[in-house]
Amino acid sequence: MVKNVALVLGGGGSGGHAWTIGVIAGLAESGVDMTEAADLVIGTSSGATAAAQVRSGIPPAELLVPILSEPVPPVGQNRQGPPSPPMAGVYERMRAIGAAATSAVDLCRAMGAFGLESDATLGPTAAEQRRAMVAARLPHQQWPERPMIVAAVNAHTGELVAFDRDSGVDLVDAVTAGTALPGTVPTHNINGTRYINGGVRSAENADLASGYANVVVLSPFGARSGTLPAGQFEGIRRSPEWGTDLASQIEALRKQGSRVEVITPDADSRAAMGTNQMDLATRIPAARAGFAQGKQEATRLTFL
């Protein structure tokens, strides 16, 4: 069977997740249903949750409804679940780690150490609470039949791990591991190994789509280069020298012969998502803006 279409869903916090689902619904509204067209879905960070939703069998329009129906929290109420440390200190530590890193694996290993160090501060019940919270967000607890990958990072070695239905890991554990941002939530233990957010290595991990003829990337952060501005949860260095930034990964895929289309937030979507994409108050406007953008972007994907 020809490996034809890979859909890559990048990380982007609460606002980025809502935007991603909005775009998927908008594309489907205009006749491009990525839930059907994608032979593989790859999810990183919040994109891992979106990937599980996209692979759930639920129509895109129905995936959007719960987001638009969410209670609107006060602006600045940006966390769910167990309490986390003050974010300013977390951002500062992330930027320091990024500045000192000499390679992608070095950065990931240092971020893993930060996550392991933070586990004691977060408390013994935080891991259980967080797994339960992740499980509640997933439409189904089992891996989908159609191929899907969740990107995570081994907190001990800094190596990228691509979880799928053949990994012997429950879907809930894979998504919990792949969304565990160091310093904010606990690392996730799977069979004695601790894992952290796959977005630590790359906000998209689009290189996991190698071998697919067509690659569609939805990247909430893709239009931004280098370290994200202060106040963003992934204040982590992306270096073209390491090949972990989106531009380098796209170039490598195209050199291999893949057709790559990248959708990043347009001006209206960026305004809706604001400067803090972990703020739950951005979800409804980001989803609406993503839906409108998705309808416009569909003309770029008519080759599918």
GROMACS .gro file of C-alpha atoms in nm:
model
  304
    1MET     CA    1   0.000   0.000   0.000
    2VAL     CA    2   0.131   0.345  -0.091
    3LYS     CA    3   0.203   0.568   0.207
    4ASN     CA    4   0.014   0.864   0.076
    5VAL     CA    5  -0.095   1.127   0.334
    6ALA     CA    6   0.049   1.210   0.675
    7LEU     CA    7  -0.118   1.471   0.894
    8VAL     CA    8   0.114   1.638   1.147
    9LEU     CA    9  -0.049   1.818   1.440
   10GLY     CA   10   0.193   2.042   1.629
   11GLY     CA   11   0.183   2.163   1.986
   12GLY     CA   12   0.037   2.494   2.091
   13GLY     CA   13  -0.121   2.480   2.435
   14SER     CA   14  -0.493   2.519   2.499
   15GLY     CA   15  -0.538   2.786   2.235
   16GLY     CA   16  -0.332   2.594   1.981
   17HIS     CA   17  -0.534   2.278   2.036
   18ALA     CA   18  -0.861   2.466   1.986
   19TRP     CA   19  -0.724   2.632   1.672
   20THR     CA   20  -0.616   2.293   1.535
   21ILE     CA   21  -0.960   2.138   1.582
   22GLY     CA   22  -1.115   2.451   1.430
   23VAL     CA   23  -0.896   2.421   1.121
   24ILE     CA   24  -0.978   2.049   1.084
   25ALA     CA   25  -1.350   2.132   1.105
   26GLY     CA   26  -1.316   2.424   0.862
   27LEU     CA   27  -1.130   2.209   0.609
   28ALA     CA   28  -1.402   1.945   0.629
   29GLU     CA   29  -1.672   2.210   0.585
   30SER     CA   30  -1.505   2.299   0.255
   31GLY     CA   31  -1.475   1.940   0.139
   32VAL     CA   32  -1.132   1.834   0.271
   33ASP     CA   33  -1.191   1.588   0.554
   34MET     CA   34  -0.850   1.514   0.702
   35THR     CA   35  -1.000   1.261   0.944
   36GLU     CA   36  -1.061   1.046   0.635
   37ALA     CA   37  -0.777   1.156   0.407
   38ALA     CA   38  -0.488   1.101   0.650
   39ASP     CA   39  -0.320   0.761   0.634
   40LEU     CA   40  -0.113   0.859   0.939
   41VAL     CA   41  -0.172   1.120   1.210
   42ILE     CA   42   0.124   1.243   1.417
   43GLY     CA   43   0.058   1.438   1.736
   44THR     CA   44   0.299   1.641   1.946
   45SER     CA   45   0.216   1.804   2.280
   46SER     CA   46  -0.140   1.942   2.256
   47GLY     CA   47  -0.138   1.797   1.905
   48ALA     CA   48  -0.130   1.450   2.064
   49THR     CA   49  -0.470   1.512   2.221
   50ALA     CA   50  -0.594   1.652   1.891
   51ALA     CA   51  -0.459   1.346   1.707
   52ALA     CA   52  -0.655   1.111   1.934
   53GLN     CA   53  -0.967   1.318   1.867
   54VAL     CA   54  -0.909   1.329   1.491
   55ARG     CA   55  -0.864   0.949   1.488
   56SER     CA   56  -1.172   0.889   1.707
   57GLY     CA   57  -1.419   0.847   1.421
   58ILE     CA   58  -1.611   1.153   1.537
   59PRO     CA   59  -1.692   1.391   1.245
   60PRO     CA   60  -1.486   1.714   1.247
   61ALA     CA   61  -1.790   1.937   1.302
   62GLU     CA   62  -1.877   1.736   1.613
   63LEU     CA   63  -1.521   1.763   1.745
   64LEU     CA   64  -1.559   2.140   1.734
   65VAL     CA   65  -1.890   2.157   1.922
   66PRO     CA   66  -1.756   2.079   2.274
   67ILE     CA   67  -1.491   2.350   2.245
   68LEU     CA   68  -1.743   2.613   2.142
   69SER     CA   69  -1.971   2.500   2.427
   70GLU     CA   70  -1.708   2.526   2.701
   71PRO     CA   71  -1.771   2.769   2.988
   72VAL     CA   72  -1.569   3.084   2.933
   73PRO     CA   73  -1.320   3.129   3.221
   74PRO     CA   74  -1.194   3.469   3.331
   75VAL     CA   75  -0.898   3.591   3.128
   76GLY     CA   76  -0.577   3.465   3.284
   77GLN     CA   77  -0.729   3.149   3.434
   78ASN     CA   78  -0.487   2.940   3.239
   79ARG     CA   79  -0.457   2.608   3.417
   80GLN     CA   80  -0.660   2.294   3.468
   81GLY     CA   81  -0.596   2.007   3.706
   82PRO     CA   82  -0.330   1.995   3.980
   83PRO     CA   83  -0.161   2.321   4.083
   84SER     CA   84   0.167   2.397   3.908
   85PRO     CA   85   0.468   2.607   4.006
   86PRO     CA   86   0.478   2.980   3.923
   87MET     CA   87   0.510   2.991   3.545
   88ALA     CA   88   0.757   3.280   3.528
   89GLY     CA   89   1.021   3.064   3.695
   90VAL     CA   90   0.944   2.773   3.465
   91TYR     CA   91   0.984   2.989   3.154
   92GLU     CA   92   1.311   3.128   3.285
   93ARG     CA   93   1.449   2.779   3.350
   94MET     CA   94   1.343   2.661   3.003
   95ARG     CA   95   1.517   2.950   2.833
   96ALA     CA   96   1.832   2.892   3.036
   97ILE     CA   97   1.836   2.524   2.941
   98GLY     CA   98   1.784   2.613   2.576
   99ALA     CA   99   2.064   2.867   2.578
  100ALA     CA  100   2.310   2.619   2.729
  101ALA     CA  101   2.220   2.320   2.511
  102THR     CA  102   2.472   2.202   2.250
  103SER     CA  103   2.244   1.959   2.065
  104ALA     CA  104   1.880   1.855   2.048
  105VAL     CA  105   1.945   1.547   2.262
  106ASP     CA  106   2.141   1.759   2.511
  107LEU     CA  107   1.846   1.999   2.539
  108CYS     CA  108   1.596   1.715   2.578
  109ARG     CA  109   1.810   1.542   2.840
  110ALA     CA  110   1.843   1.865   3.039
  111MET     CA  111   1.468   1.926   3.013
  112GLY     CA  112   1.410   1.570   3.129
  113ALA     CA  113   1.631   1.632   3.431
  114PHE     CA  114   1.431   1.947   3.504
  115GLY     CA  115   1.112   1.745   3.487
  116LEU     CA  116   1.246   1.473   3.717
  117GLU     CA  117   1.366   1.739   3.961
  118SER     CA  118   1.022   1.900   3.962
  119ASP     CA  119   0.836   1.575   4.037
  120ALA     CA  120   0.905   1.598   4.409
  121THR     CA  121   0.773   1.955   4.423
  122LEU     CA  122   0.453   1.869   4.239
  123GLY     CA  123   0.359   1.604   4.495
  124PRO     CA  124   0.273   1.233   4.491
  125THR     CA  125  -0.090   1.262   4.378
  126ALA     CA  126  -0.026   1.497   4.084
  127ALA     CA  127   0.062   1.216   3.842
  128GLU     CA  128  -0.260   1.025   3.907
  129GLN     CA  129  -0.469   1.340   3.883
  130ARG     CA  130  -0.311   1.436   3.556
  131ARG     CA  131  -0.354   1.095   3.395
  132ALA     CA  132  -0.722   1.103   3.488
  133MET     CA  133  -0.755   1.451   3.339
  134VAL     CA  134  -0.593   1.341   3.011
  135ALA     CA  135  -0.817   1.033   2.996
  136ALA     CA  136  -1.126   1.255   3.031
  137ARG     CA  137  -1.022   1.454   2.724
  138LEU     CA  138  -0.996   1.150   2.495
  139PRO     CA  139  -1.307   1.029   2.311
  140HIS     CA  140  -1.183   0.669   2.337
  141GLN     CA  141  -0.934   0.495   2.566
  142GLN     CA  142  -0.806   0.253   2.299
  143TRP     CA  143  -0.568   0.316   2.012
  144PRO     CA  144  -0.746   0.373   1.681
  145GLU     CA  145  -0.725   0.109   1.411
  146ARG     CA  146  -0.577   0.354   1.163
  147PRO     CA  147  -0.211   0.458   1.214
  148MET     CA  148  -0.137   0.729   1.470
  149ILE     CA  149   0.183   0.836   1.648
  150VAL     CA  150   0.226   1.026   1.974
  151ALA     CA  151   0.567   1.192   2.013
  152ALA     CA  152   0.731   1.190   2.356
  153VAL     CA  153   1.083   1.221   2.495
  154ASN     CA  154   1.263   0.981   2.728
  155ALA     CA  155   1.337   1.198   3.033
  156HIS     CA  156   1.649   0.998   3.120
  157THR     CA  157   1.819   0.983   2.779
  158GLY     CA  158   1.664   1.275   2.590
  159GLU     CA  159   1.573   1.047   2.300
  160LEU     CA  160   1.258   1.087   2.091
  161VAL     CA  161   1.000   0.811   2.134
  162ALA     CA  162   0.718   0.752   1.884
  163PHE     CA  163   0.435   0.569   2.059
  164ASP     CA  164   0.179   0.384   1.846
  165ARG     CA  165  -0.069   0.099   1.886
  166ASP     CA  166   0.218  -0.154   1.854
  167SER     CA  167   0.422  -0.001   2.137
  168GLY     CA  168   0.247  -0.197   2.410
  169VAL     CA  169   0.153   0.129   2.582
  170ASP     CA  170  -0.204   0.238   2.658
  171LEU     CA  171  -0.323   0.537   2.456
  172VAL     CA  172  -0.396   0.733   2.774
  173ASP     CA  173  -0.040   0.675   2.898
  174ALA     CA  174   0.110   0.772   2.561
  175VAL     CA  175  -0.083   1.102   2.550
  176THR     CA  176  -0.013   1.172   2.918
  177ALA     CA  177   0.358   1.120   2.853
  178GLY     CA  178   0.359   1.316   2.529
  179THR     CA  179   0.195   1.620   2.691
  180ALA     CA  180   0.398   1.626   3.016
  181LEU     CA  181   0.569   1.965   3.007
  182PRO     CA  182   0.866   1.973   3.248
  183GLY     CA  183   0.825   2.195   3.551
  184THR     CA  184   0.449   2.232   3.509
  185VAL     CA  185   0.321   1.874   3.541
  186PRO     CA  186   0.486   1.548   3.650
  187THR     CA  187   0.692   1.333   3.419
  188HIS     CA  188   0.495   1.022   3.326
  189ASN     CA  189   0.606   0.676   3.431
  190ILE     CA  190   0.559   0.392   3.183
  191ASN     CA  191   0.710   0.061   3.288
  192GLY     CA  192   0.976   0.232   3.499
  193THR     CA  193   1.080   0.488   3.240
  194ARG     CA  194   0.985   0.854   3.276
  195TYR     CA  195   0.873   1.056   2.976
  196ILE     CA  196   0.818   1.422   2.896
  197ASN     CA  197   0.644   1.631   2.631
  198GLY     CA  198   0.745   1.555   2.271
  199GLY     CA  199   0.735   1.928   2.202
  200VAL     CA  200   1.059   1.965   2.397
  201ARG     CA  201   1.241   1.819   2.096
  202SER     CA  202   1.027   1.978   1.825
  203ALA     CA  203   0.693   2.154   1.827
  204GLU     CA  204   0.587   1.937   1.532
  205ASN     CA  205   0.824   1.639   1.491
  206ALA     CA  206   0.731   1.648   1.123
  207ASP     CA  207   1.030   1.428   1.041
  208LEU     CA  208   0.825   1.133   1.170
  209ALA     CA  209   0.626   1.166   0.845
  210SER     CA  210   0.929   1.055   0.641
  211GLY     CA  211   0.829   0.827   0.353
  212TYR     CA  212   0.483   0.976   0.297
  213ALA     CA  213   0.412   1.127  -0.044
  214ASN     CA  214   0.201   1.409   0.097
  215VAL     CA  215   0.246   1.576   0.435
  216VAL     CA  216   0.004   1.830   0.580
  217VAL     CA  217   0.132   2.016   0.887
  218LEU     CA  218  -0.089   2.216   1.122
  219SER     CA  219   0.148   2.419   1.337
  220PRO     CA  220   0.019   2.669   1.594
  221PHE     CA  221   0.377   2.789   1.647
  222GLY     CA  222   0.511   2.730   1.296
  223ALA     CA  223   0.523   3.093   1.184
  224ARG     CA  224   0.757   3.181   1.467
  225SER     CA  225   1.128   3.106   1.464
  226GLY     CA  226   1.387   3.072   1.736
  227THR     CA  227   1.281   3.089   2.099
  228LEU     CA  228   0.920   3.185   2.160
  229PRO     CA  229   0.851   3.519   2.331
  230ALA     CA  230   0.844   3.552   2.709
  231GLY     CA  231   0.515   3.423   2.844
  232GLN     CA  232   0.497   3.126   2.607
  233PHE     CA  233   0.506   2.781   2.760
  234GLU     CA  234   0.759   2.641   2.516
  235GLY     CA  235   1.034   2.898   2.559
  236ILE     CA  236   1.276   2.646   2.414
  237ARG     CA  237   1.547   2.701   2.157
  238ARG     CA  238   1.496   2.559   1.808
  239SER     CA  239   1.815   2.536   1.606
  240PRO     CA  240   1.838   2.473   1.231
  241GLU     CA  241   2.174   2.312   1.306
  242TRP     CA  242   1.992   2.039   1.495
  243GLY     CA  243   1.721   1.981   1.236
  244THR     CA  244   1.444   2.008   1.494
  245ASP     CA  245   1.293   2.337   1.376
  246LEU     CA  246   0.998   2.313   1.140
  247ALA     CA  247   1.173   2.474   0.843
  248SER     CA  248   1.456   2.219   0.854
  249GLN     CA  249   1.215   1.928   0.884
  250ILE     CA  250   1.008   2.053   0.590
  251GLU     CA  251   1.320   2.096   0.377
  252ALA     CA  252   1.432   1.740   0.458
  253LEU     CA  253   1.091   1.597   0.370
  254ARG     CA  254   1.083   1.782   0.039
  255LYS     CA  255   1.432   1.659  -0.048
  256GLN     CA  256   1.300   1.306   0.003
  257GLY     CA  257   1.026   1.378  -0.250
  258SER     CA  258   0.733   1.457  -0.020
  259ARG     CA  259   0.486   1.731  -0.104
  260VAL     CA  260   0.449   1.937   0.213
  261GLU     CA  261   0.176   2.189   0.289
  262VAL     CA  262   0.200   2.385   0.613
  263ILE     CA  263  -0.090   2.568   0.777
  264THR     CA  264   0.002   2.819   1.046
  265PRO     CA  265  -0.224   3.072   1.218
  266ASP     CA  266  -0.319   3.368   0.999
  267ALA     CA  267  -0.347   3.719   1.141
  268ASP     CA  268  -0.699   3.667   1.276
  269SER     CA  269  -0.605   3.336   1.435
  270ARG     CA  270  -0.292   3.482   1.596
  271ALA     CA  271  -0.501   3.763   1.743
  272ALA     CA  272  -0.756   3.514   1.877
  273MET     CA  273  -0.487   3.294   2.031
  274GLY     CA  274  -0.324   3.587   2.207
  275THR     CA  275   0.018   3.589   2.369
  276ASN     CA  276  -0.049   3.312   2.621
  277GLN     CA  277  -0.179   3.003   2.448
  278MET     CA  278  -0.214   2.821   2.780
  279ASP     CA  279  -0.493   3.063   2.871
  280LEU     CA  280  -0.823   2.874   2.857
  281ALA     CA  281  -1.003   3.197   2.767
  282THR     CA  282  -0.841   3.180   2.421
  283ARG     CA  283  -0.999   2.848   2.328
  284ILE     CA  284  -1.334   2.958   2.187
  285PRO     CA  285  -1.199   3.253   1.983
  286ALA     CA  286  -0.907   3.039   1.862
  287ALA     CA  287  -1.143   2.761   1.753
  288ARG     CA  288  -1.367   3.004   1.568
  289ALA     CA  289  -1.073   3.169   1.396
  290GLY     CA  290  -0.929   2.829   1.306
  291PHE     CA  291  -1.260   2.721   1.155
  292ALA     CA  292  -1.274   3.031   0.937
  293GLN     CA  293  -0.912   2.983   0.834
  294GLY     CA  294  -0.964   2.614   0.759
  295LYS     CA  295  -1.241   2.695   0.513
  296GLN     CA  296  -1.002   2.929   0.331
  297GLU     CA  297  -0.707   2.688   0.337
  298ALA     CA  298  -0.900   2.402   0.178
  299THR     CA  299  -0.813   2.518  -0.174
  300ARG     CA  300  -0.446   2.441  -0.101
  301LEU     CA  301  -0.527   2.076  -0.027
  302THR     CA  302  -0.733   1.986  -0.331
  303PHE     CA  303  -0.459   1.739  -0.437
  304LEU     CA  304  -0.564   1.505  -0.154
   0.00000   0.00000   0.00000
